[in-house]
Structure formats: C-alpha cells, structure tokens
PDB file of C-alpha atoms and ligand atoms in Angstrom:
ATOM      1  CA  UNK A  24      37.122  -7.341  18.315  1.00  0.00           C
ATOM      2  CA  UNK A  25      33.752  -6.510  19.219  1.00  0.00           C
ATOM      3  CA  UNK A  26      30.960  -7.268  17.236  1.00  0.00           C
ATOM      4  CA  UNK A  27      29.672  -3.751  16.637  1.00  0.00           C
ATOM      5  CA  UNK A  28      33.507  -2.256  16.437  1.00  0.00           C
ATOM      6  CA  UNK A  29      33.766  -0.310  13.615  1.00  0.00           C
ATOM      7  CA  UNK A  30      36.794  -1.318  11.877  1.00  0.00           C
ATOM      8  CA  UNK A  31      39.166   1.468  10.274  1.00  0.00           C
ATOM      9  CA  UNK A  32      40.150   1.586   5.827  1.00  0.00           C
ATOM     10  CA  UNK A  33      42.072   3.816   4.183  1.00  0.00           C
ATOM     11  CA  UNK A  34      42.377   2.504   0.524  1.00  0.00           C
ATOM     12  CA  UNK A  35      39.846   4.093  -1.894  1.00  0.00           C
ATOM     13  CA  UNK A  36      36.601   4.576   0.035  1.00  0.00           C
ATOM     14  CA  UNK A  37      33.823   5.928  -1.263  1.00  0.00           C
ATOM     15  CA  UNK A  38      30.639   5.896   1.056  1.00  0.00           C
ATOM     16  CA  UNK A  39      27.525   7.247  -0.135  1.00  0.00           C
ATOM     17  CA  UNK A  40      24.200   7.434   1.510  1.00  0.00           C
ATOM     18  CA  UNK A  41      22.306   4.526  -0.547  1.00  0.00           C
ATOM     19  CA  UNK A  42      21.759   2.458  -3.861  1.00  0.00           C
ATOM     20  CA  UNK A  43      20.277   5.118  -5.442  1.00  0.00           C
ATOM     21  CA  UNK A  44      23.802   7.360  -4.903  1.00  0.00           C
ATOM     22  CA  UNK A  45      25.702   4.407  -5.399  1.00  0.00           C
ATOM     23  CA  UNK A  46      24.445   4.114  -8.807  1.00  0.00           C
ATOM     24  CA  UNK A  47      24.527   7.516  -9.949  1.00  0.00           C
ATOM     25  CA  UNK A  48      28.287   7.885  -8.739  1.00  0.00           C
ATOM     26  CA  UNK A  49      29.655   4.833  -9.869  1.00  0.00           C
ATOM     27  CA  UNK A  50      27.837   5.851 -13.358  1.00  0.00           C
ATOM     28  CA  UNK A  51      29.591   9.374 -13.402  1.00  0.00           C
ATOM     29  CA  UNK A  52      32.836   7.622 -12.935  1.00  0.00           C
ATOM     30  CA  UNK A  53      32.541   5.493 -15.214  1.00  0.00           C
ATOM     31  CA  UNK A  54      31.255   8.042 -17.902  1.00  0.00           C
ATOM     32  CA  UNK A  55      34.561  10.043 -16.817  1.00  0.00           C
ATOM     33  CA  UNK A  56      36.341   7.204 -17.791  1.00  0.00           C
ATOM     34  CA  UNK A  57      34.683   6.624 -21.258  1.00  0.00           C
ATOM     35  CA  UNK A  58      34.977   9.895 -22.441  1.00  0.00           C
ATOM     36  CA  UNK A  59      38.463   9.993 -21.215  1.00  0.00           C
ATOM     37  CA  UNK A  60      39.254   6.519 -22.726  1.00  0.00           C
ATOM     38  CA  UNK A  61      36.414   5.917 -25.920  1.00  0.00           C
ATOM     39  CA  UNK A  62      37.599   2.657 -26.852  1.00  0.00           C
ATOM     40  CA  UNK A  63      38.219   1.463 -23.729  1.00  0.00           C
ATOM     41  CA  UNK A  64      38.162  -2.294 -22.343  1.00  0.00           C
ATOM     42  CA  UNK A  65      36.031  -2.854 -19.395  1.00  0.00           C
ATOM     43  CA  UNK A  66      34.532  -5.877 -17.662  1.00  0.00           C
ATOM     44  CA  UNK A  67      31.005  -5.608 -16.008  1.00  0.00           C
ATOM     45  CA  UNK A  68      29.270  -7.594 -13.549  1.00  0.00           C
ATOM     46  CA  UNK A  69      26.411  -9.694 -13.061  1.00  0.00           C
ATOM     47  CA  UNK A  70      24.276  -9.826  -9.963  1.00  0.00           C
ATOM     48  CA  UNK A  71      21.781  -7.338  -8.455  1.00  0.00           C
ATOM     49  CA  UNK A  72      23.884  -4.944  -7.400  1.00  0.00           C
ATOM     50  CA  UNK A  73      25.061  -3.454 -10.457  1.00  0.00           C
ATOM     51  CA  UNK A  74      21.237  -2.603 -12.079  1.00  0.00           C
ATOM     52  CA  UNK A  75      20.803   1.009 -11.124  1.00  0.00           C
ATOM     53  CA  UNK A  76      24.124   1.897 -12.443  1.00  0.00           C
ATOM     54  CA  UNK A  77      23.433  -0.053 -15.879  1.00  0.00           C
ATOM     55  CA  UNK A  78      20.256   1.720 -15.717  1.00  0.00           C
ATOM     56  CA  UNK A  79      21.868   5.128 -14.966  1.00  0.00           C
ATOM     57  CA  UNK A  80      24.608   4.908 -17.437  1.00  0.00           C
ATOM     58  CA  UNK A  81      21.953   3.964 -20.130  1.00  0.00           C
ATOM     59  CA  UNK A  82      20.467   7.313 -18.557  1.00  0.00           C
ATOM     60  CA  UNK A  83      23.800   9.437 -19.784  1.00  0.00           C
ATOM     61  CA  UNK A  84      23.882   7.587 -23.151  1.00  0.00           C
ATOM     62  CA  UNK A  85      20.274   8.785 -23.987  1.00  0.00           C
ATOM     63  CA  UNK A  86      21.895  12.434 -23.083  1.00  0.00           C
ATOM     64  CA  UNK A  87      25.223  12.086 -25.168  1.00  0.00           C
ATOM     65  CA  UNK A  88      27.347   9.760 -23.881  1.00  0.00           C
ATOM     66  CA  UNK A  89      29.141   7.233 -26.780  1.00  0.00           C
ATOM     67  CA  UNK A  90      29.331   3.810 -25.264  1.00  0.00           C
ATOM     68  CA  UNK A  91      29.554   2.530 -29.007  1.00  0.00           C
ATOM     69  CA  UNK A  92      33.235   2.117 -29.327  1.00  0.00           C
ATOM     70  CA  UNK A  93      34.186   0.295 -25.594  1.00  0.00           C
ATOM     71  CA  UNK A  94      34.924  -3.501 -25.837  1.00  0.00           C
ATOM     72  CA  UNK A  95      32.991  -5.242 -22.552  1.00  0.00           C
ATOM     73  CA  UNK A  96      33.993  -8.407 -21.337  1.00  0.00           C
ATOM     74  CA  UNK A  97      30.977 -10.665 -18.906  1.00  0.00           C
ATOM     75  CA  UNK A  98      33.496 -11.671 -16.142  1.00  0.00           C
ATOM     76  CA  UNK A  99      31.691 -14.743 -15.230  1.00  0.00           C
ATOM     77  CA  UNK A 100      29.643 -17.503 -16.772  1.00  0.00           C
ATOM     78  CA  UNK A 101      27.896 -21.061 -15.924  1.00  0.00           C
ATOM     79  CA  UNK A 102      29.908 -23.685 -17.463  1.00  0.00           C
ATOM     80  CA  UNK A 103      28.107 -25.659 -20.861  1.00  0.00           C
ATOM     81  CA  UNK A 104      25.778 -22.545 -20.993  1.00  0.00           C
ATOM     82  CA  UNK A 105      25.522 -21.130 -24.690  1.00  0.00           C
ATOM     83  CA  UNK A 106      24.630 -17.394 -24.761  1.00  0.00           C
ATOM     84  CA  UNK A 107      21.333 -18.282 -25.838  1.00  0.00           C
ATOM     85  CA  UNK A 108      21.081 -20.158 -22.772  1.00  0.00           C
ATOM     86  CA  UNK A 109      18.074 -18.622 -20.920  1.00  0.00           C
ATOM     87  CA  UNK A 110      20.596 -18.775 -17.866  1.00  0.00           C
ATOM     88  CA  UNK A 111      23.542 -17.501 -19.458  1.00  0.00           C
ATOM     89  CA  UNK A 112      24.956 -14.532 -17.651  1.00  0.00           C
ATOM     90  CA  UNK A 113      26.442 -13.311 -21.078  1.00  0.00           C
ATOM     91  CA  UNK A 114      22.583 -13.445 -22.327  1.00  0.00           C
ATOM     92  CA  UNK A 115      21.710 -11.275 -18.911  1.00  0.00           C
ATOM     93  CA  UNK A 116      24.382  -9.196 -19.394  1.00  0.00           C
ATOM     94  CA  UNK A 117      23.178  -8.638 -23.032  1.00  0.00           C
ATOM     95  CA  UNK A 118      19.350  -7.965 -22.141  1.00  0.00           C
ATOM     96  CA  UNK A 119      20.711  -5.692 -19.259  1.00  0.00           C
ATOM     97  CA  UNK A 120      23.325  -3.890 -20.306  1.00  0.00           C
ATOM     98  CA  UNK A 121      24.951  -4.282 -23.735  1.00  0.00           C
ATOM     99  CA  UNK A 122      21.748  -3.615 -25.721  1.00  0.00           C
ATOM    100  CA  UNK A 123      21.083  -0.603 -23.753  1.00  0.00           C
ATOM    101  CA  UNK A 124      24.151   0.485 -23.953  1.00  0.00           C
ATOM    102  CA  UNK A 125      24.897   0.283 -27.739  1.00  0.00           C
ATOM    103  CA  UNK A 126      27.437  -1.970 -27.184  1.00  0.00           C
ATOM    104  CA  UNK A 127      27.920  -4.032 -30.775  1.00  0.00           C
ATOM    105  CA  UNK A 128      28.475  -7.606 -30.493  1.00  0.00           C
ATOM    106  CA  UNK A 129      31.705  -7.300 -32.400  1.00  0.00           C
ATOM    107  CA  UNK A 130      32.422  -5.508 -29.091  1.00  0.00           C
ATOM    108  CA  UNK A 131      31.861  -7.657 -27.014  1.00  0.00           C
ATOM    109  CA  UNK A 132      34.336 -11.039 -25.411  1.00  0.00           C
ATOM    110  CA  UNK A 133      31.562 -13.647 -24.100  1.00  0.00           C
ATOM    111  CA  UNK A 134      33.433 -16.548 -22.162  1.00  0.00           C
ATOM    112  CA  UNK A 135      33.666 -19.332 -23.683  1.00  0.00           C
ATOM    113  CA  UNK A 136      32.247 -21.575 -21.142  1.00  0.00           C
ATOM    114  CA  UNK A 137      30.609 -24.055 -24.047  1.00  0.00           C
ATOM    115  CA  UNK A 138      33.740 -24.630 -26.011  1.00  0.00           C
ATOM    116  CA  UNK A 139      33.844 -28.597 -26.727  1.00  0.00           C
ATOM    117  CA  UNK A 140      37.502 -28.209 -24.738  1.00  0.00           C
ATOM    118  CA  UNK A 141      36.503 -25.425 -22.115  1.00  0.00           C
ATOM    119  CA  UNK A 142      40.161 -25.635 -20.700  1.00  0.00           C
ATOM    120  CA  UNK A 143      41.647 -24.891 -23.969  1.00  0.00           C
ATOM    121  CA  UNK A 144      39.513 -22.353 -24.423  1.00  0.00           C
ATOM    122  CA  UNK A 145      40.260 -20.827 -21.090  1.00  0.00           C
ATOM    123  CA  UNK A 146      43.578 -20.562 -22.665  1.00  0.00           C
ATOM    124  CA  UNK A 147      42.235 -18.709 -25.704  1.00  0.00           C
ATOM    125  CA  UNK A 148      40.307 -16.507 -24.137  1.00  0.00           C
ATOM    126  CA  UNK A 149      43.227 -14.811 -21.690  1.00  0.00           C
ATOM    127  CA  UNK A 150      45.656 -14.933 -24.870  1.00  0.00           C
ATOM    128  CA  UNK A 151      42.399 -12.828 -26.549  1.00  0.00           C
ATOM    129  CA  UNK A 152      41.909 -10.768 -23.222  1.00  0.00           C
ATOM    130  CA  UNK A 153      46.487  -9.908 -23.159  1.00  0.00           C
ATOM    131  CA  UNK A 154      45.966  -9.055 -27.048  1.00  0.00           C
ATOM    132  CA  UNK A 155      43.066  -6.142 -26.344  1.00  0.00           C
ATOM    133  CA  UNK A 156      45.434  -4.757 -23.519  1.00  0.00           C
ATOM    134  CA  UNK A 157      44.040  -5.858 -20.688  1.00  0.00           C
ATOM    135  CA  UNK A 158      40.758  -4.057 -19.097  1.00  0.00           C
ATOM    136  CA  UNK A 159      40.874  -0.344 -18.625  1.00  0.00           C
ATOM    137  CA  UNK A 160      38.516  -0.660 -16.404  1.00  0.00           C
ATOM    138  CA  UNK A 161      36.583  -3.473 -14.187  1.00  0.00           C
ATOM    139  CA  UNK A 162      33.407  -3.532 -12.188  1.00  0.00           C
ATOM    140  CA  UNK A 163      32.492  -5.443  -9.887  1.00  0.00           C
ATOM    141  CA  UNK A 164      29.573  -6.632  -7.339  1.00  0.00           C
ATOM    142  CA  UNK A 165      30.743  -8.189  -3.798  1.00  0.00           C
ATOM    143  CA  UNK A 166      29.774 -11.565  -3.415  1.00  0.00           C
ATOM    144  CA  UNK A 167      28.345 -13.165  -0.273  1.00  0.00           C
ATOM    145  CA  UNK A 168      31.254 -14.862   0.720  1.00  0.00           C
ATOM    146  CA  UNK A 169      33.691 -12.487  -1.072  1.00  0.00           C
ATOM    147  CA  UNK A 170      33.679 -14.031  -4.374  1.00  0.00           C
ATOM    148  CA  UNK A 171      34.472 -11.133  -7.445  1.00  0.00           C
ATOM    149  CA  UNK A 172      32.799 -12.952 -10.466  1.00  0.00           C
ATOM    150  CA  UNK A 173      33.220 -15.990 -10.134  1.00  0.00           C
ATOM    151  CA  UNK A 174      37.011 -16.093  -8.296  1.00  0.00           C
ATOM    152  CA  UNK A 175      35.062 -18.039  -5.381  1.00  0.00           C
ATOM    153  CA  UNK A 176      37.438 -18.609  -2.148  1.00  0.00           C
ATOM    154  CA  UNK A 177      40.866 -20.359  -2.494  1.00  0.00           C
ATOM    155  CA  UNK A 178      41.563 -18.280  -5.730  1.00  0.00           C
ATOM    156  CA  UNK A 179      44.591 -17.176  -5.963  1.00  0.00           C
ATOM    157  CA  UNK A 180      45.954 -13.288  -7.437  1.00  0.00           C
ATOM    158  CA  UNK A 181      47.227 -15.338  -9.910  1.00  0.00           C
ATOM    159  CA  UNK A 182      44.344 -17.134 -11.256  1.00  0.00           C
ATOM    160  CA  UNK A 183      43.689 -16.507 -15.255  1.00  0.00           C
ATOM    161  CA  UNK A 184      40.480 -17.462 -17.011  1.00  0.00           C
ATOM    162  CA  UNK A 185      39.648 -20.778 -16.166  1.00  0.00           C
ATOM    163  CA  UNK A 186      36.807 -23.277 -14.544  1.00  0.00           C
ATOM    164  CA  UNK A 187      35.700 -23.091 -11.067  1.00  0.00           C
ATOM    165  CA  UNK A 188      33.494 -25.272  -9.208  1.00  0.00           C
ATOM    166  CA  UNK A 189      31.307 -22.821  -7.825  1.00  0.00           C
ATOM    167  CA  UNK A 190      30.210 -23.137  -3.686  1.00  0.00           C
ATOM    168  CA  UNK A 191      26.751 -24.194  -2.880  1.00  0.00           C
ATOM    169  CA  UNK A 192      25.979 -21.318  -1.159  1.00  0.00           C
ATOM    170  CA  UNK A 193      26.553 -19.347  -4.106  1.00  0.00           C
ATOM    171  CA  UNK A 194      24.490 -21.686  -6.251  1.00  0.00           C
ATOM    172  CA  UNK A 195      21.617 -20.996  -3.938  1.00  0.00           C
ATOM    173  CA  UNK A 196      21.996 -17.567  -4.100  1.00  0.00           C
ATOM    174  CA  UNK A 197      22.066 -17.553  -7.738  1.00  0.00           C
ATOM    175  CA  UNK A 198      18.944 -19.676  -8.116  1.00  0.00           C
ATOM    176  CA  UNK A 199      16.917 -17.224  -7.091  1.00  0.00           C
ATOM    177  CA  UNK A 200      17.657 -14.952  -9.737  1.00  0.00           C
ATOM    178  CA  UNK A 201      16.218 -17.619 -12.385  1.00  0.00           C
ATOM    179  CA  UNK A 202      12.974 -17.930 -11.439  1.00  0.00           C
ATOM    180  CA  UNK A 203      11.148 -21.620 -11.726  1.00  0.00           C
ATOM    181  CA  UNK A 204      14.981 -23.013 -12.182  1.00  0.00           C
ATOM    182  CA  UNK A 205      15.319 -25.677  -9.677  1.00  0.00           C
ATOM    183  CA  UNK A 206      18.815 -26.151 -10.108  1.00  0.00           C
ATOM    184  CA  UNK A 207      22.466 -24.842 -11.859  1.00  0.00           C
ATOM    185  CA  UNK A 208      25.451 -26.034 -13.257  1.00  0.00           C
ATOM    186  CA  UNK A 209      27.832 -26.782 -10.523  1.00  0.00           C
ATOM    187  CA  UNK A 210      30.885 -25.045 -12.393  1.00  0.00           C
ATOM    188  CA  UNK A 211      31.667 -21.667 -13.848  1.00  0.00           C
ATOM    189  CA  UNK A 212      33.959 -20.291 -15.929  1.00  0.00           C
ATOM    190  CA  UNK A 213      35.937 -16.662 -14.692  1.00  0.00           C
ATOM    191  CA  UNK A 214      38.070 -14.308 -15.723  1.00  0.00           C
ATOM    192  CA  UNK A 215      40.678 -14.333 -12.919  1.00  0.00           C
ATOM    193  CA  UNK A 216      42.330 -12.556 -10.375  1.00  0.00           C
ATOM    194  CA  UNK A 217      45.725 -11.748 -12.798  1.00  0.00           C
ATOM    195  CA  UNK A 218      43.660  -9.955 -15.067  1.00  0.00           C
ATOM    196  CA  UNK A 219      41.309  -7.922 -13.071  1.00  0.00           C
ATOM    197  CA  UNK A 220      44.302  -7.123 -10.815  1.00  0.00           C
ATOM    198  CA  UNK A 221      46.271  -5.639 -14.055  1.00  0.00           C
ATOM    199  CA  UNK A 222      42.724  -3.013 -14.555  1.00  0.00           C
ATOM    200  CA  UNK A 223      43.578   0.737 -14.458  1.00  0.00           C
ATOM    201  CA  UNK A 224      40.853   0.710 -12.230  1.00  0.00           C
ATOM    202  CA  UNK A 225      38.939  -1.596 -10.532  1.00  0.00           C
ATOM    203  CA  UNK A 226      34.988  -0.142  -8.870  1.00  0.00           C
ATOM    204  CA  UNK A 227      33.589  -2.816  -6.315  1.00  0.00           C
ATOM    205  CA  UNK A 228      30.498  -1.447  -5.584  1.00  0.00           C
ATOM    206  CA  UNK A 229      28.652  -2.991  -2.434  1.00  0.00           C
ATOM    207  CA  UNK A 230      25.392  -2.064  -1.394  1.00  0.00           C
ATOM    208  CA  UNK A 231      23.229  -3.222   1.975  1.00  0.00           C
ATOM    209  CA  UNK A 232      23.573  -4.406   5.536  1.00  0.00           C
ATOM    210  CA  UNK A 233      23.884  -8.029   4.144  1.00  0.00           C
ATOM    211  CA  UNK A 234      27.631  -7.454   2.800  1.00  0.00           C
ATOM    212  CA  UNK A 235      28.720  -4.783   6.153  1.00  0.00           C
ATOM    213  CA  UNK A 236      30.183  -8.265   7.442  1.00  0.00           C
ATOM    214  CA  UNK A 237      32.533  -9.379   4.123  1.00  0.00           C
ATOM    215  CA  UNK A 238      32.888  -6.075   3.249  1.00  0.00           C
ATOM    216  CA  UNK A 239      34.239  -5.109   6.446  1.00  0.00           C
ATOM    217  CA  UNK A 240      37.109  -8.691   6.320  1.00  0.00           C
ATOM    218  CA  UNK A 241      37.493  -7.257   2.287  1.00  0.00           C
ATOM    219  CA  UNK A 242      39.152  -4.148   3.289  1.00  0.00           C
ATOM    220  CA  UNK A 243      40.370  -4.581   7.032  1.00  0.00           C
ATOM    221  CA  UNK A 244      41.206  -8.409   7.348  1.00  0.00           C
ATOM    222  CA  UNK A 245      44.033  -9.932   6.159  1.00  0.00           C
ATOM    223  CA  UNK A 246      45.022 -10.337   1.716  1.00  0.00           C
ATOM    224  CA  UNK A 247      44.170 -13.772   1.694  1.00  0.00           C
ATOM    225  CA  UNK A 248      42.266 -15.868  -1.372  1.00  0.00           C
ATOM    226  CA  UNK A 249      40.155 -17.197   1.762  1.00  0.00           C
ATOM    227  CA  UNK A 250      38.338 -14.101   0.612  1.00  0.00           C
ATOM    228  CA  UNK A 251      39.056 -13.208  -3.052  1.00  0.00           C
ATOM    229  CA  UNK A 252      38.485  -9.756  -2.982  1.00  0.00           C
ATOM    230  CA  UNK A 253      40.360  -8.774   0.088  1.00  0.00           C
ATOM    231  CA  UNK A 254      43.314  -9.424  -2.767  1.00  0.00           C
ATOM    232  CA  UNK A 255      41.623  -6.657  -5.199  1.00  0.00           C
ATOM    233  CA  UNK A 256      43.324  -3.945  -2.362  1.00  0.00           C
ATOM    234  CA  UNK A 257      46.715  -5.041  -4.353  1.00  0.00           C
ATOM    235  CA  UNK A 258      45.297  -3.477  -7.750  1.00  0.00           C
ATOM    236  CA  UNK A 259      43.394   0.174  -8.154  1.00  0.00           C
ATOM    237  CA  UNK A 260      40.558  -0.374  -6.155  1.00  0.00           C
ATOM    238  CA  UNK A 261      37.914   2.005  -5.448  1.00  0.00           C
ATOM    239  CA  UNK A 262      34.830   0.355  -3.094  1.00  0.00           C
ATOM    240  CA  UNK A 263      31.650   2.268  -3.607  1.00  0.00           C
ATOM    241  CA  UNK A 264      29.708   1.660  -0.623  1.00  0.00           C
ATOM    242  CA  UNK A 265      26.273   2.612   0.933  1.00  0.00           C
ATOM    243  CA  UNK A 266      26.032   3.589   4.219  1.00  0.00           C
ATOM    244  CA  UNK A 267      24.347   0.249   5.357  1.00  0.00           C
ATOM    245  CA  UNK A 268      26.903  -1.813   3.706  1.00  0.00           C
ATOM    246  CA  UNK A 269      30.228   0.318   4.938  1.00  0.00           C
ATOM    247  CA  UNK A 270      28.506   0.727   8.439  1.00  0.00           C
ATOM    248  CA  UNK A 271      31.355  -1.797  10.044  1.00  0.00           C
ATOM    249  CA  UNK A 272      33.857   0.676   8.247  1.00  0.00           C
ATOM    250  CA  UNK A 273      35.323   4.061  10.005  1.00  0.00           C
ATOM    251  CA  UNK A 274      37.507   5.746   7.314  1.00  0.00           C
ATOM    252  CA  UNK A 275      40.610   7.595   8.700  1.00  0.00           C
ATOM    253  CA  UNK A 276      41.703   8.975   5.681  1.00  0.00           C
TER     254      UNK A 276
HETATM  255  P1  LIG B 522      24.677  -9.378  -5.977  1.00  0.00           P
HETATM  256  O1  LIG B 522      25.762 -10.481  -6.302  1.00  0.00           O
HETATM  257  O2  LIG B 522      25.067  -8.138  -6.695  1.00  0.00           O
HETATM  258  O3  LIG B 522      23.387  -9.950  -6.515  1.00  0.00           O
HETATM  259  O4  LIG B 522      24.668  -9.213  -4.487  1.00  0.00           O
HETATM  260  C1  LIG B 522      27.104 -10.189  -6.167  1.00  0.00           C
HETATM  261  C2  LIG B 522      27.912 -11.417  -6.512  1.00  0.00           C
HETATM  262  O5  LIG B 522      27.565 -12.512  -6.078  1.00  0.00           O
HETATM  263  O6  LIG B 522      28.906 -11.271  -7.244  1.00  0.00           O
END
C-alpha cells in the first residue's frame, strides 16, 4: 500500500470541510438526539477535539435547547485524582461542559478513580452505569494511537470500567494540556469497550492531518484491540471527520 493511497470506508462517514463544520454537525446531531431522547444517557469526551462542539451545543441551549434532564458520564479519568483535583478530567469536563450545559450534578456519574478500593469501585460503577440503561449516546475524540478514552491499545471489546496503565506517549500528550504540570499519574480509570459498544450511537469525531494516519487503520485496517477504536466499527458508529483528518479515506458508499 502506498503511502499516499487513499484507502476506501463504507461504515458511517461523515466528512466535512473543517473543525468549525465538525462542530456545528456533530452539535445538531446531538441536539436531534436530545430532543428525541430528553433524559437521555450520554458519555462525553475529554481532549481538544471536542471544544467547538461543547461550545456550539452550549450555543443551541442559549436558543432553547433543554440539556437539563440528560445524565453525562466523563469516560475517562487519572487514577487517585478527586474531582477537585486541578487535573481531574471530571473537573475539566465540569468547567467545560456540564456547567454550560445545565447539566445538575445529580446528573452527572464521575468515575470513581479515588475510591480507597478503585477496583471495587470499578465494579460499582458498571453495576451503576447497567442500572441507568446503558448510554444512549457516546462521544468520543480519536486518540493518537487509537485510544477512545482511556481504552489505550490491548483493550479488549470486552473491557468494563476498570484501571489502565496509561502509555507514555499518551502521558506526554496529555501534559501539555496542564500547563506548568511536570508530570501525571501513570494510571487511569475508563469506562470500557462493553459499554460504549452497547451505545445507540456512538460519534467519533476526528479532526486534523495529525489523526489521517490512525484514522485511516480505525476504519480500513483490521478489528483488532492493537487499535481500540478500530473495534467501535462493531457498535453504531458514526466518524465525523474533517477533510484533513479523512484525507487517507475515499468513501465508496
Ligand atoms: P484530542 O485527544 O482531542 O486532544 O486530540 C483525543 C484523545 O486523546 O482521546
């Protein structure tokens, strides 16, 4: 296969011209899906990736939408880390999104990643996730090395909640989100692959030439937990894609 071959998909496949339409689409769908589903469950994502679209769907909110009444679940967390943490993803998540959004705490399922028995609590917390139904709807950012949350490579589709040792490259990557942090736990807590597999709909959104590469072994390669979300094309997957990240991809559908 030659480096610049453009490699062919044909499971959901959005591609739109940039972040800014990435955004605004994946906020329209999932506005569709709130007013179809009010109360529904759905986990969001850290990362960069997903900011315009919090920042969009806080847009439709201020015009109408009711995001009051949806339960969100943070899909990934640093292990030890309390919420008040300042690098707690659930605390990002809350600054970002959840305020914004109108989402009430009572709404909300924060990992439990500083539990004094974090495996038990792994336990607890995918008993919790069954008893809500499952998520109605999961969004995700690609990771570098196609990690979804923090399902790093070598998870399996049937992976529940539970403590991950995360890869240095990732660690790396994430340190430059906290600025003047010089270093991160080495372990995360994630929901896993079972759960976001069981979503009514799953949106991995992927934006810029840096993912065209993983993106392009996510939805052409092989299913294989070498690259986690190459496994999210067994569940209801729609990729939303710019143009510079999907530029590997020719769709023949
Ligand atoms: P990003 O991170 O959105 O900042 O690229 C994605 C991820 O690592 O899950």
């Amino acid at each position: 296969m030659g480096k610049r071959k453009r490699l062919s998909v044909t499971s959901g496949l959005r591609i739109v011209k940039d972040y800014d339409r990435l955004s605004h689409l994946t906020a329209n769908l999932v506005a569709a899906i709130i007013r179809d589903t009010p109360t529904a469950v759905v986990g969001l994502p850290t990362g960069r990736t997903p900011l315009g679209f919090y920042k969009r769907l806080g847009a439709l909110r201020r015009r109408g939408l009711d995001t009051s009444r949806l339960t969100a679940v943070c899909l990934d967390e640093y292990l030890g880390v309390s919420p008040d943490d300042p690098i707690s993803l659930f605390g990002w998540l809350r600054r970002v999104a959840l305020e914004p959004l109108g989402i009430p705490a009572a709404r909300t399922l924060r990992l439990p990643s500083d539990a004094a028995d974090p495996q038990a609590a792994c336990g607890r917390f995918n008993r919790l996730l069954d008893r809500h139904g499952g998520f109605d709807l999961v969004v995700l950012g690609l990771g570098w090395n196609g990690h979804v949350a923090f399902n790093e490579p070598g998870s399996p589709r049937s992976a529940s909640t539970r403590i991950v040792a995360l890869q240095p490259g990732t660690m790396e990557r994430n340190l430059a989100y906290w600025r003047g942090r010089r270093s991160l736990p080495g372990y995360g807590m994630t929901v896993g692959l079972r759960s976001i597999l069981r979503a009514r709909r799953i949106l991995l959104l992927v934006s810029g030439a840096r993912k065209a590469q993983i993106l392009a072994a996510t939805m052409c390669g092989p299913i294989t937990s070498a690259i986690p979300a190459s496994q999210l094309r067994l569940g209801r997957l729609t990729v939303i894609a710019d143009q510079a990240a999907a530029k590997l991809l020719a769709r023949n559908s």
